[in-house]
Every structure is written in C-alpha cells, then in structure tokens.
Short mmCIF file of the N, C-alpha and C atoms (twelve columns), coordinates in Angstrom:
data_MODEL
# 
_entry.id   MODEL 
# 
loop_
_atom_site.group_PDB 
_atom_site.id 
_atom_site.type_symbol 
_atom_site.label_atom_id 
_atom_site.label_alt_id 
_atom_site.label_comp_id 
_atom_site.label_asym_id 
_atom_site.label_seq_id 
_atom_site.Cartn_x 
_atom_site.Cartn_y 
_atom_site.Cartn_z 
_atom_site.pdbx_PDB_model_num 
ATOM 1   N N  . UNK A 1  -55.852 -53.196 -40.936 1 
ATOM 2   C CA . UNK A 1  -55.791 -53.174 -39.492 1 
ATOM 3   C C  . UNK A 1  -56.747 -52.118 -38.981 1 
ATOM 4   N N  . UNK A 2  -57.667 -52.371 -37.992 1 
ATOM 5   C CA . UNK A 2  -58.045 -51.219 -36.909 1 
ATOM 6   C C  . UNK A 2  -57.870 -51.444 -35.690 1 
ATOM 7   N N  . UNK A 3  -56.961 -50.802 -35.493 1 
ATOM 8   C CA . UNK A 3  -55.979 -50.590 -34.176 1 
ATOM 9   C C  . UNK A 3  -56.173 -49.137 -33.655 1 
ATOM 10  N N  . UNK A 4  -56.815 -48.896 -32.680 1 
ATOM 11  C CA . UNK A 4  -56.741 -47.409 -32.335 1 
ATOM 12  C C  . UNK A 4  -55.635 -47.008 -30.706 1 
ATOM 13  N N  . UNK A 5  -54.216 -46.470 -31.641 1 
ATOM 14  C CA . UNK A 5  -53.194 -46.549 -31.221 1 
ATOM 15  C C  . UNK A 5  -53.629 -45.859 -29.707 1 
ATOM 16  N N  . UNK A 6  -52.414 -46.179 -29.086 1 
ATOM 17  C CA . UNK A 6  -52.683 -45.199 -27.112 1 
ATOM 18  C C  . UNK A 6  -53.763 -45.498 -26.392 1 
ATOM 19  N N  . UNK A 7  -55.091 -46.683 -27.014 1 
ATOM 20  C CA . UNK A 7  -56.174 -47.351 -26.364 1 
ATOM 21  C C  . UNK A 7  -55.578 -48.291 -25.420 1 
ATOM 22  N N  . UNK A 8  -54.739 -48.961 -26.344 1 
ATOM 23  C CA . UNK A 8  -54.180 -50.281 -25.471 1 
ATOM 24  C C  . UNK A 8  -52.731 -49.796 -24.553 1 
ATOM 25  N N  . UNK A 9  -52.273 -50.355 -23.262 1 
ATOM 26  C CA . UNK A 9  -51.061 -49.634 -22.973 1 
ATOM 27  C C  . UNK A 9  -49.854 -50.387 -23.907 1 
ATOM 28  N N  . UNK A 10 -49.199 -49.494 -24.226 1 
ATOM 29  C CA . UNK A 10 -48.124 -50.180 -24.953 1 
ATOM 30  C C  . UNK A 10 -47.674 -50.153 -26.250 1 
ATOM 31  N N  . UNK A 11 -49.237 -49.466 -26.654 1 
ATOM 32  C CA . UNK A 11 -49.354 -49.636 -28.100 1 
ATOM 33  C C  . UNK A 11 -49.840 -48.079 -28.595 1 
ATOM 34  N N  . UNK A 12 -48.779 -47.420 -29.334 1 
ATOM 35  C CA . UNK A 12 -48.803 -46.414 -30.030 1 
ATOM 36  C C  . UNK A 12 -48.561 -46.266 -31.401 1 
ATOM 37  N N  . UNK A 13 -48.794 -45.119 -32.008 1 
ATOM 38  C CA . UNK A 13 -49.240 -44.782 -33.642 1 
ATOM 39  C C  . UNK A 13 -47.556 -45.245 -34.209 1 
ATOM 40  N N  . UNK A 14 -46.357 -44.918 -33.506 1 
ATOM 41  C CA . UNK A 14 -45.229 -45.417 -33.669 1 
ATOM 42  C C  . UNK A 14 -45.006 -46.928 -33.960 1 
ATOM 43  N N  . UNK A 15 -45.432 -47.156 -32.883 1 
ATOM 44  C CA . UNK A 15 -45.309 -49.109 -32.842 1 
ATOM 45  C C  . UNK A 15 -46.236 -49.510 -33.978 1 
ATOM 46  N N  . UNK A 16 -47.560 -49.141 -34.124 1 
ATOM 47  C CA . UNK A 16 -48.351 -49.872 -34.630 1 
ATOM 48  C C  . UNK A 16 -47.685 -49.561 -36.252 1 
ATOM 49  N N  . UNK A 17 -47.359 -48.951 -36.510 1 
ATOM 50  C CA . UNK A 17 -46.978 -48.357 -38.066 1 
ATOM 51  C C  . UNK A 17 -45.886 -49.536 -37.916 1 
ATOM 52  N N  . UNK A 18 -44.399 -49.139 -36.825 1 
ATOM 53  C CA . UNK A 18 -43.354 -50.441 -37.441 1 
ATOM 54  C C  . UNK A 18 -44.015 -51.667 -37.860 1 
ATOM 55  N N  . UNK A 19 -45.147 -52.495 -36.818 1 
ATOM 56  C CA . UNK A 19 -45.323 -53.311 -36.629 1 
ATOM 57  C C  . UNK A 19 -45.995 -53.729 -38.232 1 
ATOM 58  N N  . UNK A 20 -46.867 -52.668 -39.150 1 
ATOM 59  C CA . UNK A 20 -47.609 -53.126 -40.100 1 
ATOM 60  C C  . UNK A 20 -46.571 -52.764 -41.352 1 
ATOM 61  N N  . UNK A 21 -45.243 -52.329 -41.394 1 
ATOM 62  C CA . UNK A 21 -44.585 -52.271 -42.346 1 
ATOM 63  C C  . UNK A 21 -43.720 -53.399 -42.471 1 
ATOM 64  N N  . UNK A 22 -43.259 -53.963 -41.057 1 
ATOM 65  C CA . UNK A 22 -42.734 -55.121 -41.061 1 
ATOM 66  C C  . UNK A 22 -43.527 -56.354 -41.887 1 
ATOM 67  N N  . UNK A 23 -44.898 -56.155 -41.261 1 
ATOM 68  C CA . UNK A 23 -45.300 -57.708 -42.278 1 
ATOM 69  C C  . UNK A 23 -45.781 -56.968 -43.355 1 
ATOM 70  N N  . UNK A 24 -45.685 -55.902 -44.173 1 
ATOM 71  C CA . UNK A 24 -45.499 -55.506 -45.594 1 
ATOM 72  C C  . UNK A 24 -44.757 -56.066 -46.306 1 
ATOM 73  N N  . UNK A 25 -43.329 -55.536 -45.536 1 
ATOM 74  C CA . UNK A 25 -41.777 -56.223 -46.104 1 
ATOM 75  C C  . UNK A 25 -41.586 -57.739 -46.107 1 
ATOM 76  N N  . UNK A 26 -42.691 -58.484 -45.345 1 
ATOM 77  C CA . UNK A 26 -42.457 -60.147 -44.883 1 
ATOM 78  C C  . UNK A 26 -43.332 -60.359 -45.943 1 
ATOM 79  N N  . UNK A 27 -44.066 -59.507 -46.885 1 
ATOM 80  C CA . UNK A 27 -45.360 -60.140 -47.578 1 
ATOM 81  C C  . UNK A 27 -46.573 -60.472 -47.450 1 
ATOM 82  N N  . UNK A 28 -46.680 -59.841 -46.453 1 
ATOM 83  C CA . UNK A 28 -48.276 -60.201 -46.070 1 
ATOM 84  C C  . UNK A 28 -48.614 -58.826 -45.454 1 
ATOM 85  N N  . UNK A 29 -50.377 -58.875 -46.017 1 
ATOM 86  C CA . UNK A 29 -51.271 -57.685 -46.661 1 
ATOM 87  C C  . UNK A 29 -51.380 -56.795 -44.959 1 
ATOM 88  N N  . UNK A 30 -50.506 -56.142 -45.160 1 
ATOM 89  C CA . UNK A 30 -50.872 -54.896 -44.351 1 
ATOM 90  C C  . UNK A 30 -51.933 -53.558 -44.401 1 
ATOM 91  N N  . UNK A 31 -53.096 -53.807 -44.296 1 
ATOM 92  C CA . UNK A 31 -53.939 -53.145 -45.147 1 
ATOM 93  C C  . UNK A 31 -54.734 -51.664 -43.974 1 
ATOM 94  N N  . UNK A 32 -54.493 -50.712 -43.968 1 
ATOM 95  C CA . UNK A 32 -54.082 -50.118 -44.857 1 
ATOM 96  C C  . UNK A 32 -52.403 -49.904 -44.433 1 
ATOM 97  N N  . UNK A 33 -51.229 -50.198 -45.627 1 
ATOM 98  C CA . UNK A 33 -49.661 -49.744 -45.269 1 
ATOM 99  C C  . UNK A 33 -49.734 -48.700 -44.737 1 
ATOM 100 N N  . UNK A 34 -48.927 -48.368 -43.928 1 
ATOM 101 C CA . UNK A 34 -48.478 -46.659 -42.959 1 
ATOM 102 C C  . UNK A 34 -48.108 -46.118 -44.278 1 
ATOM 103 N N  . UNK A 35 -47.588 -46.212 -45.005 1 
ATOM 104 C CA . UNK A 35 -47.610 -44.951 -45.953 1 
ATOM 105 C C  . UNK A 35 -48.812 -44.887 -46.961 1 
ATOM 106 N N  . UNK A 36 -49.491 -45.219 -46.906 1 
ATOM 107 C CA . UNK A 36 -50.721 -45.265 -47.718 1 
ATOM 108 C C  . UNK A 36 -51.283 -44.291 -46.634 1 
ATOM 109 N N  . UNK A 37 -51.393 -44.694 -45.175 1 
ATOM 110 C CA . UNK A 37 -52.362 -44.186 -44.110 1 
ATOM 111 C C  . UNK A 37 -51.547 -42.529 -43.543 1 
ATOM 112 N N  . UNK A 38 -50.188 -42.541 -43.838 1 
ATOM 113 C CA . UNK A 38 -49.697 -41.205 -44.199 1 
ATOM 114 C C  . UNK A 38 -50.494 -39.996 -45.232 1 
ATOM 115 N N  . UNK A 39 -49.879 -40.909 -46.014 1 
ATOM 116 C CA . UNK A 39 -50.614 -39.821 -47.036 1 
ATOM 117 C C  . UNK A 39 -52.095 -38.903 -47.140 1 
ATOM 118 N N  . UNK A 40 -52.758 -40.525 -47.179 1 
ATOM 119 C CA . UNK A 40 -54.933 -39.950 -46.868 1 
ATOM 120 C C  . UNK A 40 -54.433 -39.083 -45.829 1 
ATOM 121 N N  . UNK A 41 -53.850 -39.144 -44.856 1 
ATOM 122 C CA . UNK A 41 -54.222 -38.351 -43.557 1 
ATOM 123 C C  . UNK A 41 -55.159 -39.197 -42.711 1 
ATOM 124 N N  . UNK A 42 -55.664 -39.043 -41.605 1 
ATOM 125 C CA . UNK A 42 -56.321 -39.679 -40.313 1 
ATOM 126 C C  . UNK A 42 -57.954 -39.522 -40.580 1 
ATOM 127 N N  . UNK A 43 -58.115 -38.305 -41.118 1 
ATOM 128 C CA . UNK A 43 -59.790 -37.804 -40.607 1 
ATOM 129 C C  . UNK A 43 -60.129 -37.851 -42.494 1 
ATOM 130 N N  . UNK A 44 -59.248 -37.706 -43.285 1 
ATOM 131 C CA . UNK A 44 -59.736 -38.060 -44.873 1 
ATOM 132 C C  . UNK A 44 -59.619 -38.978 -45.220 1 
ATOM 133 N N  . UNK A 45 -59.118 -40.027 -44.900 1 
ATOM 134 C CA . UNK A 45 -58.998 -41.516 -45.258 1 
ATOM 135 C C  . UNK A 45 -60.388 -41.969 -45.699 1 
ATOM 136 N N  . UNK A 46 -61.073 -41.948 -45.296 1 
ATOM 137 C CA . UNK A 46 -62.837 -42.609 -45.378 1 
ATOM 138 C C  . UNK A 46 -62.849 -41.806 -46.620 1 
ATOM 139 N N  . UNK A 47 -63.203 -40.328 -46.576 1 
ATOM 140 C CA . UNK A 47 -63.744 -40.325 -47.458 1 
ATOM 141 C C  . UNK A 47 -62.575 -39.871 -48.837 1 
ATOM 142 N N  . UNK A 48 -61.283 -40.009 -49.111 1 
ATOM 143 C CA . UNK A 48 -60.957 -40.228 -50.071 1 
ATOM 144 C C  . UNK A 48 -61.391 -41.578 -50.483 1 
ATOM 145 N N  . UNK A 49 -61.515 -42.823 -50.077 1 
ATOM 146 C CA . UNK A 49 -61.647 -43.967 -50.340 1 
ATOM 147 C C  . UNK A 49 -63.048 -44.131 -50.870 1 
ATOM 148 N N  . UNK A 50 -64.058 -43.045 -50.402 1 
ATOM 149 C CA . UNK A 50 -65.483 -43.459 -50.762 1 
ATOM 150 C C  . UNK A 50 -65.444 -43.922 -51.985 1 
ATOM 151 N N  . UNK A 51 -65.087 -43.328 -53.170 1 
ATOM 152 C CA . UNK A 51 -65.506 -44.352 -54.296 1 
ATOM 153 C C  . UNK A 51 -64.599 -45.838 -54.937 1 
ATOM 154 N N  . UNK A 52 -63.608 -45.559 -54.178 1 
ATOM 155 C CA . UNK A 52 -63.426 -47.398 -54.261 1 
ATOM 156 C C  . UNK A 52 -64.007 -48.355 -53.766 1 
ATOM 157 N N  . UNK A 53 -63.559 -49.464 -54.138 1 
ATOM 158 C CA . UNK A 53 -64.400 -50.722 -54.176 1 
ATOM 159 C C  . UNK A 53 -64.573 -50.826 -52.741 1 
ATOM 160 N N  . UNK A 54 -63.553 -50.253 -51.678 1 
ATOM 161 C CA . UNK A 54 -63.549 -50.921 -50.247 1 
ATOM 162 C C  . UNK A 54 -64.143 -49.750 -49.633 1 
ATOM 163 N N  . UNK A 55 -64.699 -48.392 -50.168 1 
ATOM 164 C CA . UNK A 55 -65.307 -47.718 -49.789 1 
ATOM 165 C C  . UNK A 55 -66.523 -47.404 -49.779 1 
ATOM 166 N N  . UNK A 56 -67.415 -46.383 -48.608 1 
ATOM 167 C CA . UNK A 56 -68.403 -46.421 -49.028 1 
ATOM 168 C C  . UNK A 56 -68.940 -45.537 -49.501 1 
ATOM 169 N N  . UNK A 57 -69.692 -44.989 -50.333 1 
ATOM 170 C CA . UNK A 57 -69.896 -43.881 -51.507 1 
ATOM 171 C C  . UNK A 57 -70.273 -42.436 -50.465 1 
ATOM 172 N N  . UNK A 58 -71.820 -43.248 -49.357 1 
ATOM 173 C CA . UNK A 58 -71.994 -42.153 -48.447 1 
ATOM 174 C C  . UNK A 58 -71.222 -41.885 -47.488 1 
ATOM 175 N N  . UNK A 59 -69.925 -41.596 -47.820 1 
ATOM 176 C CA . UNK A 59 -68.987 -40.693 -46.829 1 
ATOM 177 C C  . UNK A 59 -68.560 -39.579 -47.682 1 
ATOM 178 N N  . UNK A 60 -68.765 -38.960 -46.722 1 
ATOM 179 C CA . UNK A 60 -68.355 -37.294 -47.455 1 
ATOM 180 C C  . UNK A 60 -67.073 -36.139 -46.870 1 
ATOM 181 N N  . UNK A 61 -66.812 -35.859 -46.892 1 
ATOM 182 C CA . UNK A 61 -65.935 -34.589 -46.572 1 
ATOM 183 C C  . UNK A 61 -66.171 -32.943 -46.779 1 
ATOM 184 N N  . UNK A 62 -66.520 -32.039 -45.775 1 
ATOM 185 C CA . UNK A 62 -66.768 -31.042 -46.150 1 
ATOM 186 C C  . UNK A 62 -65.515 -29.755 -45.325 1 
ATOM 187 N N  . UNK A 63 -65.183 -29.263 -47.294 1 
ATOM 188 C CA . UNK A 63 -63.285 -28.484 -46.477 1 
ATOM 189 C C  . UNK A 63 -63.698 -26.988 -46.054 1 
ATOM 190 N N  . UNK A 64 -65.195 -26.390 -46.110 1 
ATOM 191 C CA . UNK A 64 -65.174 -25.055 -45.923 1 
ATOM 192 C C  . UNK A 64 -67.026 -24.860 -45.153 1 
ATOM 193 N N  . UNK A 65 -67.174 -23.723 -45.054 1 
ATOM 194 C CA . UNK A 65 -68.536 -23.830 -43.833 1 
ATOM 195 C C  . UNK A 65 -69.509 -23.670 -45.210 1 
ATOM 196 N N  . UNK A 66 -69.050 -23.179 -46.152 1 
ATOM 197 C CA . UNK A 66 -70.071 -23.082 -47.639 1 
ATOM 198 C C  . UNK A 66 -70.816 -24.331 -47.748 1 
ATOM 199 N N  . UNK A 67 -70.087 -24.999 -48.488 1 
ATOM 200 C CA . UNK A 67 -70.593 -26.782 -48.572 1 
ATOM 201 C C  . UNK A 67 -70.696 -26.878 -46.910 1 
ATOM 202 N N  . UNK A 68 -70.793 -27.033 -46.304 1 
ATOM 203 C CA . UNK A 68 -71.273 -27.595 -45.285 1 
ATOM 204 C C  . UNK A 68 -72.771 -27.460 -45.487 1 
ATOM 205 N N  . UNK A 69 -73.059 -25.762 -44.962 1 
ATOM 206 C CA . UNK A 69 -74.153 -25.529 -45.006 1 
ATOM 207 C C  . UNK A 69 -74.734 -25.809 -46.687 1 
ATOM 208 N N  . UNK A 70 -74.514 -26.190 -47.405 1 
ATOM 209 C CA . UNK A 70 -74.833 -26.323 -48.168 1 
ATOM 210 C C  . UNK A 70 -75.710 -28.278 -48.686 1 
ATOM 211 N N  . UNK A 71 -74.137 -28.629 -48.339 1 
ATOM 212 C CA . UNK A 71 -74.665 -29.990 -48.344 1 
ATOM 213 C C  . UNK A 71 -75.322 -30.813 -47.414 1 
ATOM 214 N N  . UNK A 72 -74.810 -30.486 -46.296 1 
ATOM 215 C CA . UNK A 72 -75.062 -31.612 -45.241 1 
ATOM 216 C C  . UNK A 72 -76.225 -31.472 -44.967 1 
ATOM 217 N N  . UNK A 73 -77.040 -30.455 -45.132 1 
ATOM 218 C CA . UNK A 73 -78.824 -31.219 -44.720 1 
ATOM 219 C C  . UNK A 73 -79.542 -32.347 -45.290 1 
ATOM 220 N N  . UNK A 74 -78.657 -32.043 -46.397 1 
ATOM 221 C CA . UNK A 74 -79.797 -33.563 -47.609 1 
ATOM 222 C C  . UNK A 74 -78.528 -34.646 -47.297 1 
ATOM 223 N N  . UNK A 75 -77.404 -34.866 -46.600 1 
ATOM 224 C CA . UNK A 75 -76.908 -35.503 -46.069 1 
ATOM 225 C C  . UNK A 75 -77.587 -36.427 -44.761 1 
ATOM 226 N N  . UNK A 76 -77.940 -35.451 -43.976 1 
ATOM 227 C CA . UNK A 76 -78.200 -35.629 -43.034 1 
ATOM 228 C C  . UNK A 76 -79.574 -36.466 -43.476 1 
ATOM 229 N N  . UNK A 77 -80.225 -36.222 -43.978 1 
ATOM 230 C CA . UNK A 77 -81.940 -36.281 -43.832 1 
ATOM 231 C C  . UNK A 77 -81.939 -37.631 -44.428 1 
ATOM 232 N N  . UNK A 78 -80.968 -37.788 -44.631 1 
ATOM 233 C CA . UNK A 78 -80.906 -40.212 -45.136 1 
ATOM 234 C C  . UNK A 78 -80.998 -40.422 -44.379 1 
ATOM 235 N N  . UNK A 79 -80.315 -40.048 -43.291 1 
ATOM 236 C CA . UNK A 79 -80.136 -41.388 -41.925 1 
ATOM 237 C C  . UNK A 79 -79.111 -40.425 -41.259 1 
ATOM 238 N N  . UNK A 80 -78.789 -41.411 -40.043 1 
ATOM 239 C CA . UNK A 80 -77.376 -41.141 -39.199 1 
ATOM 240 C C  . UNK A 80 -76.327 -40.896 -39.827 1 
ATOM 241 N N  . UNK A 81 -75.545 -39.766 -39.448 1 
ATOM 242 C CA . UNK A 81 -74.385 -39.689 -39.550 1 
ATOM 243 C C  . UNK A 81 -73.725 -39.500 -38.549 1 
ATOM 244 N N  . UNK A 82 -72.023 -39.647 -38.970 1 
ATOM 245 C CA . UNK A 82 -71.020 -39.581 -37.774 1 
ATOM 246 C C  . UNK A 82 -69.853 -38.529 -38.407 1 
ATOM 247 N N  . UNK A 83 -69.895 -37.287 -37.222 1 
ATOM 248 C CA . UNK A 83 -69.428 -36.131 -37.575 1 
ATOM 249 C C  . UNK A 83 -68.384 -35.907 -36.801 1 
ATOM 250 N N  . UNK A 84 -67.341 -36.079 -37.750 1 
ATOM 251 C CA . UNK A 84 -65.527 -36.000 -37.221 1 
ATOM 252 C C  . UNK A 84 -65.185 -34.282 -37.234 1 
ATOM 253 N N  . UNK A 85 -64.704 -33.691 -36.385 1 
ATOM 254 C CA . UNK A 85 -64.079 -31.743 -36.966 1 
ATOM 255 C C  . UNK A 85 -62.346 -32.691 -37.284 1 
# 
C-alpha cells in the first residue's frame, strides 16, 4: 500500500493500519503489514529494504554527521537525491 495517512479526510495512520491487517487476516497480501511497517520505522523503511529484491540498493541512511559528511558527496554526485531528516 501507499497511502499517505491525514492526506485524505478520514483517513489516518490508525485506520489505514486496521484496514491493512484486516485483509492480512482475510488473506490477501497486505504489503507492507503494519507490523512489518512498525518495526522498519517510517523514515528507515527504504533503506533497510535497500538490499532486497523489492529494494533499491541506492538508498542509503546516514545515523551520525561523520558518515554524512563523509559519504554523501559521492552519493550525491550520481544523480538526484531525496533527503528525509
């Protein structure tokens, strides 16, 4: 699902979670389950996933200003990026 909850009226991070555990429990692919999307967290989801199959490798995560400054220039210097705090 990409649903970005409190966009639509009516529809919040509450609802949208019952709504995708329900058709978990009915059998059909709730992707990603609220407890799967618990766990990653909101802003690490991407890039824990980068090296699975449904991920993409160039997403990165940087947890301290070291690696930042460290990595992200030769990050940067591929192409566009999109920079979440």
């Amino acid at each position: 699902s990409r649903v970005n909850p409190d966009v639509y009226e009516g529809v919040t991070l509450s609802k949208l979670e019952r709504l995708l555990t329900e058709l978990s429990d009915e059998g059909l692919a709730a992707m990603p389950h609220p407890d799967l999307m618990r766990r990653f967290g909101a802003k690490d989801s991407l890039a824990k996933i980068a090296p699975l199959r449904t991920g993409l490798p160039d997403t990165f995560a940087y947890y301290d200003k070291e690696t930042w400054r460290e990595k992200f220039p030769t990050t940067i210097s591929q192409g566009p990026r999109v920079v979440k705090q």
